[in-house]
Amino acid sequence: MSITTRAAVVESGGEPFTLSDVQLDEPGPHEAVVRMVAAGLCHTDLGVASGGLPFPLPGVLGHEGAGVVEAVGSDVTGVAPGDHVVLSFTSCGDCRNCRDGHPAYCATWLPMNLIGGRRADGSSTISRAGEPLGGHFFGQSSFADRALVDERSLVKVDADVPLESIAPLGCGVQTGVGAVWNVLKPTLGSTVVVLGAGAVGLSAVMAAALTPATTIVAVDRVAERLSLAKELGATHTVNAAEADLAEALAGITGGQGADGVVETTGNVGVLRQGVDALAARGTLVIVGAPPFGSEVALDVNGMLGGKRVVGLTLGDAETQTFIPALVKLVKEGRLPLHRLISTYPFADIDQAVRDMGAGKAIKPVLTF
Ligand SMILES: [Zn+2]
Ligand SMILES: [Zn+2]
């Protein structure tokens, strides 16, 4: 018996999100039905909705869901009805990188999460009037009152923590925090530079503030975001609209350069400036995604001082251990995510999209 639910459907690239009744398929053995309580909006949702990625439309997006499990498939063991869950990306659990604890680099990552729109076996999870829709987005498609969720996207969390305060952990926050904790791993006295003070960049700033790094620099072109970055742990800020970035970073680091840089803007010009700002043995993490096919030139001799440039997906996190730890930090007030969040009723999703695009909301969270 299929479940009818209300979902935000994107009919074709560039069209708005419109609420529409859809039918969820019956849960497979490794799936669960989740009643959504909150869902974060991420730039990847907007990129797909604009038609910038080959995800099948009409379809249902949403990949930072948080809710309560209502029903589980026959082989689901990790969660039970009534459990609170944060939804994240899915993975096969069986390939080399999954087995090695790096599911964000799963061999099937792209079709299973971002562009396939179907289950691994090719069947669809959502339909409307008998026609299949694009679904299974990050194993969840959570812009809906109820979602059919892949078991590996489900992370059971502490039921005492309000779900609207932790929904963004599944993508944006995990990405920014993971860039610092899983890749840069700042050592005592080191310098971390975060390029771009959006949701991912500010998450990286908060994460850096929980390490022994002593200099944390936030860079953006919006003054209010820089003052927020300071409140969240940045020791220095650079307004790239006013100052020369290279000069400013040289001044802050005493000419030494940055030990770690997190690039969240997706702008290849900024990326190049970040690489040039690295100290010897410094690492730049690429988090922001420019359009497919983008390239960047590097000063090869400038790299010979042991510099590294590393790409990153979803913080390279093992979600089942990473997300519950972040929930604990949110609960204790040590990861003040609420400073990034603006909530909107689900029906106002298009207002949330506009506010995000206009830079008025850093991390919109839809509530159901
Ligand atoms: Zn995302
Ligand atoms: Zn895998």
XYZ file of C-alpha atoms and ligand atoms in Angstrom:
370
model
C 0.000 0.000 0.000
C 1.551 3.272 -1.031
C 1.524 6.428 1.085
C 0.279 9.733 -0.290
C 2.183 12.739 1.005
C 2.736 16.408 0.232
C 6.058 17.173 -1.436
C 7.803 20.204 -2.940
C 8.142 19.220 -6.598
C 10.416 20.934 -9.111
C 8.705 20.420 -12.476
C 11.692 21.329 -14.664
C 15.003 23.190 -14.446
C 14.518 26.812 -13.358
C 10.943 26.297 -12.137
C 10.025 27.040 -8.499
C 9.248 24.421 -5.848
C 5.504 23.723 -5.859
C 3.625 21.669 -3.297
C 1.935 18.652 -4.784
C 0.548 15.311 -3.591
C 2.842 12.413 -4.452
C 2.884 8.693 -3.718
C 5.734 6.987 -1.899
C 6.533 3.441 -2.915
C 6.308 0.715 -0.285
C 9.433 0.578 1.896
C 11.946 -1.958 0.627
C 13.725 -4.246 3.132
C 16.433 -1.614 3.723
C 14.239 1.505 3.804
C 12.199 3.433 6.347
C 9.292 5.874 6.227
C 10.237 9.057 8.076
C 7.825 11.812 9.123
C 9.778 14.982 8.465
C 10.029 17.583 11.237
C 12.643 19.831 9.639
C 14.805 19.992 6.509
C 17.665 22.334 5.707
C 18.013 24.020 2.344
C 21.438 23.713 0.722
C 22.993 25.263 -2.390
C 23.051 21.806 -3.995
C 19.217 21.747 -3.895
C 19.145 25.085 -5.698
C 21.758 23.943 -8.221
C 19.681 20.891 -9.141
C 16.418 22.883 -9.157
C 17.978 25.347 -11.587
C 18.643 22.467 -13.983
C 22.406 22.661 -13.490
C 22.790 18.927 -12.822
C 21.402 15.929 -14.715
C 18.947 14.865 -11.959
C 15.641 13.680 -13.505
C 12.879 16.309 -13.197
C 10.078 16.581 -12.262
C 11.493 15.476 -8.966
C 11.704 15.928 -5.219
C 14.908 17.312 -3.655
C 15.907 17.889 -0.027
C 18.974 16.309 1.579
C 19.187 17.714 5.114
C 16.101 16.077 6.577
C 15.399 15.384 10.235
C 12.355 13.575 11.526
C 10.787 10.631 13.302
C 10.752 7.070 11.978
C 7.223 5.808 11.307
C 7.822 2.422 9.707
C 10.801 0.294 8.776
C 11.452 -2.343 6.116
C 11.906 -6.003 7.079
C 15.729 -5.937 7.259
C 16.269 -2.578 8.979
C 17.997 -3.087 12.320
C 19.536 0.288 13.216
C 16.334 2.245 13.854
C 12.769 1.550 14.961
C 9.471 3.450 14.747
C 9.554 6.446 17.088
C 13.311 7.008 16.790
C 14.526 10.513 15.988
C 16.785 10.576 12.948
C 18.983 13.012 11.037
C 19.186 12.126 7.358
C 22.442 12.269 5.444
C 23.884 10.845 2.220
C 23.677 7.168 1.356
C 26.376 4.767 0.183
C 26.650 1.103 -0.798
C 28.459 -0.045 2.360
C 30.305 -2.616 0.310
C 32.908 -0.950 -1.931
C 36.538 -0.355 -1.025
C 36.040 3.175 0.330
C 32.864 2.301 2.244
C 34.624 -0.629 3.897
C 37.552 1.635 4.687
C 35.318 4.101 6.604
C 35.048 6.709 3.829
C 31.468 6.350 2.526
C 31.492 9.865 1.013
C 33.849 8.366 -1.585
C 31.572 5.386 -2.275
C 31.946 3.986 -5.794
C 28.212 4.541 -6.357
C 28.055 7.984 -4.695
C 27.003 10.065 -7.676
C 24.071 7.959 -8.986
C 22.866 6.938 -5.501
C 22.809 10.487 -4.123
C 23.015 13.281 -6.619
C 21.975 12.504 -10.159
C 20.358 9.057 -10.391
C 16.907 9.889 -8.986
C 16.220 6.177 -8.432
C 17.155 3.283 -6.181
C 20.254 1.258 -7.057
C 18.003 -1.335 -8.756
C 16.535 1.376 -11.014
C 13.081 1.490 -9.406
C 11.565 4.807 -8.348
C 10.691 5.728 -4.767
C 8.188 8.488 -5.609
C 5.472 8.777 -8.218
C 2.588 11.083 -9.068
C -0.572 9.861 -10.747
C 1.268 6.701 -11.778
C 4.234 8.556 -13.334
C 7.643 8.095 -11.661
C 9.298 11.265 -10.315
C 12.969 11.916 -9.656
C 13.537 10.899 -6.039
C 15.985 9.071 -3.762
C 17.942 12.368 -3.600
C 20.775 11.650 -1.124
C 18.730 8.538 -0.283
C 15.946 10.733 1.138
C 14.231 13.446 -1.010
C 13.163 15.084 2.230
C 11.251 18.132 0.945
C 8.058 16.255 1.797
C 5.879 15.600 4.817
C 6.944 11.972 4.624
C 9.974 10.469 2.924
C 11.063 6.983 1.959
C 14.630 6.862 3.240
C 17.501 4.538 2.484
C 18.773 2.748 5.609
C 22.298 4.112 5.142
C 20.982 7.699 5.097
C 19.443 7.256 8.566
C 21.361 8.348 11.643
C 19.634 7.800 14.980
C 20.042 10.810 17.257
C 19.308 11.888 20.828
C 15.552 12.525 21.069
C 16.103 15.391 23.537
C 17.557 17.694 20.900
C 15.048 19.694 18.791
C 15.206 18.367 15.232
C 15.022 21.835 13.621
C 18.271 22.719 15.398
C 20.208 19.776 13.935
C 18.718 19.172 10.458
C 21.680 20.857 8.665
C 24.141 18.391 10.184
C 23.463 15.939 7.357
C 25.208 18.004 4.668
C 26.394 21.586 5.125
C 27.587 21.472 8.715
C 29.146 18.034 8.396
C 31.035 19.304 5.351
C 32.500 22.385 7.033
C 33.328 20.629 10.282
C 34.792 17.616 8.484
C 37.069 19.842 6.392
C 38.739 21.018 9.593
C 38.602 17.928 11.802
C 39.009 15.154 9.249
C 41.379 16.781 6.764
C 43.260 19.780 8.200
C 43.502 18.442 11.776
C 45.052 21.722 12.985
C 47.975 21.392 15.378
C 48.878 23.667 18.258
C 49.444 27.248 17.195
C 48.451 26.766 13.570
C 46.529 29.102 11.283
C 43.234 28.152 9.587
C 41.787 30.391 6.873
C 38.164 29.920 5.809
C 37.247 31.379 2.433
C 33.531 32.194 2.366
C 31.414 32.708 5.504
C 28.233 30.914 4.418
C 26.795 27.909 6.259
C 29.701 25.617 5.359
C 32.384 28.240 6.034
C 30.913 29.270 9.375
C 30.687 25.596 10.351
C 34.398 25.332 9.558
C 35.060 28.388 11.753
C 33.126 26.836 14.654
C 35.023 23.562 14.184
C 38.389 25.340 14.069
C 37.509 27.094 17.326
C 37.289 23.639 18.947
C 40.903 22.792 17.936
C 44.312 24.067 19.142
C 44.593 26.375 16.113
C 45.365 29.829 17.483
C 44.675 31.943 14.393
C 41.323 31.517 12.627
C 40.689 33.858 9.714
C 37.281 34.232 8.064
C 37.128 35.813 4.604
C 33.945 37.085 2.933
C 32.558 40.130 1.139
C 29.626 40.669 3.524
C 30.414 42.578 6.716
C 27.560 41.034 8.790
C 28.803 37.523 8.026
C 32.279 38.500 9.147
C 31.006 39.856 12.454
C 29.066 36.611 12.956
C 32.262 34.668 12.157
C 34.021 36.585 14.928
C 31.299 35.689 17.391
C 31.642 32.036 16.360
C 35.394 31.886 16.939
C 37.272 33.680 14.148
C 40.230 35.596 15.572
C 40.601 37.717 12.425
C 38.392 38.632 9.470
C 39.179 39.926 6.000
C 36.597 41.701 3.889
C 37.629 40.661 0.384
C 35.521 43.458 -1.099
C 37.762 46.009 0.578
C 41.175 44.472 1.232
C 43.721 42.628 -0.908
C 43.442 39.042 0.311
C 47.098 38.063 -0.213
C 48.355 41.160 1.556
C 45.894 40.807 4.424
C 46.750 37.129 5.004
C 50.481 37.849 4.814
C 49.980 40.513 7.470
C 47.953 38.279 9.783
C 50.358 35.323 9.518
C 53.526 37.424 9.789
C 54.435 36.506 6.208
C 54.404 32.796 7.001
C 51.164 31.876 5.224
C 48.272 29.657 6.250
C 48.727 26.106 7.505
C 45.204 25.232 6.461
C 42.700 26.799 4.072
C 39.063 25.761 3.592
C 37.726 26.978 0.212
C 33.921 27.099 0.294
C 33.107 29.712 -2.362
C 33.300 27.519 -5.463
C 35.084 30.394 -7.207
C 38.275 29.186 -8.928
C 39.889 32.632 -8.654
C 39.443 32.503 -4.889
C 40.717 28.923 -4.876
C 43.929 30.015 -6.605
C 44.411 32.841 -4.097
C 43.942 30.330 -1.290
C 46.643 28.033 -2.684
C 49.017 30.990 -3.033
C 48.371 31.895 0.619
C 49.505 28.490 1.945
C 52.509 28.150 4.221
C 55.105 25.494 3.423
C 53.478 22.100 4.160
C 50.088 23.801 4.224
C 46.891 22.163 2.938
C 43.970 23.688 1.055
C 40.677 21.778 1.133
C 38.328 22.292 -1.813
C 34.758 22.206 -0.539
C 32.919 24.660 -2.809
C 31.946 23.166 -6.160
C 32.262 25.313 -9.294
C 30.331 24.276 -12.452
C 31.263 20.844 -13.886
C 34.347 21.059 -16.069
C 35.952 24.004 -14.216
C 39.750 24.072 -14.115
C 42.286 26.104 -12.145
C 45.909 26.963 -12.888
C 48.531 26.490 -10.156
C 52.043 27.901 -9.814
C 53.829 24.533 -9.956
C 57.052 25.738 -8.379
C 54.991 27.341 -5.659
C 53.672 23.882 -4.751
C 57.113 22.374 -4.170
C 57.214 23.545 -0.561
C 55.168 20.536 0.450
C 51.819 22.163 -0.228
C 48.719 20.042 -0.732
C 45.390 20.672 -2.418
C 42.686 18.151 -1.441
C 39.105 17.821 -2.674
C 36.400 16.952 -0.167
C 32.882 15.535 -0.209
C 30.586 15.794 2.835
C 33.439 16.212 5.278
C 34.738 12.705 4.491
C 32.660 11.706 7.497
C 31.459 8.290 8.621
C 27.972 9.588 9.359
C 27.017 7.024 12.007
C 29.772 8.205 14.348
C 30.240 11.796 13.192
C 26.652 13.083 13.343
C 25.790 11.832 16.860
C 28.987 13.495 18.137
C 27.961 16.784 16.512
C 24.483 16.459 18.044
C 26.136 16.180 21.450
C 28.135 19.356 20.840
C 24.983 21.190 19.725
C 23.158 19.983 22.841
C 25.988 21.239 25.065
C 26.063 24.619 23.315
C 29.591 24.097 22.014
C 28.495 24.081 18.351
C 26.042 27.012 18.247
C 24.334 26.073 15.000
C 21.252 28.092 15.862
C 23.237 31.214 14.958
C 23.138 30.093 11.297
C 19.520 28.912 11.127
C 16.373 30.769 10.003
C 13.200 28.670 10.068
C 10.367 28.785 7.520
C 7.127 26.802 7.342
C 7.437 24.132 4.622
C 4.784 25.887 2.505
C 7.081 28.954 2.325
C 9.909 27.048 0.657
C 10.110 29.541 -2.201
C 10.545 32.428 0.235
C 13.364 30.453 1.869
C 14.971 29.957 -1.550
C 14.735 33.688 -2.308
C 16.149 34.690 1.080
C 19.027 32.263 0.671
C 19.766 33.565 -2.818
C 19.676 37.170 -1.577
C 22.044 36.320 1.273
C 19.381 37.167 3.883
C 19.323 33.647 5.318
C 22.533 31.695 5.903
C 20.883 28.333 6.535
C 17.136 28.183 5.954
C 15.475 25.272 7.726
C 11.953 24.270 6.675
C 9.642 23.105 9.412
C 6.758 20.667 8.918
Zn 24.089 19.977 0.631
Zn 30.345 2.154 -1.352
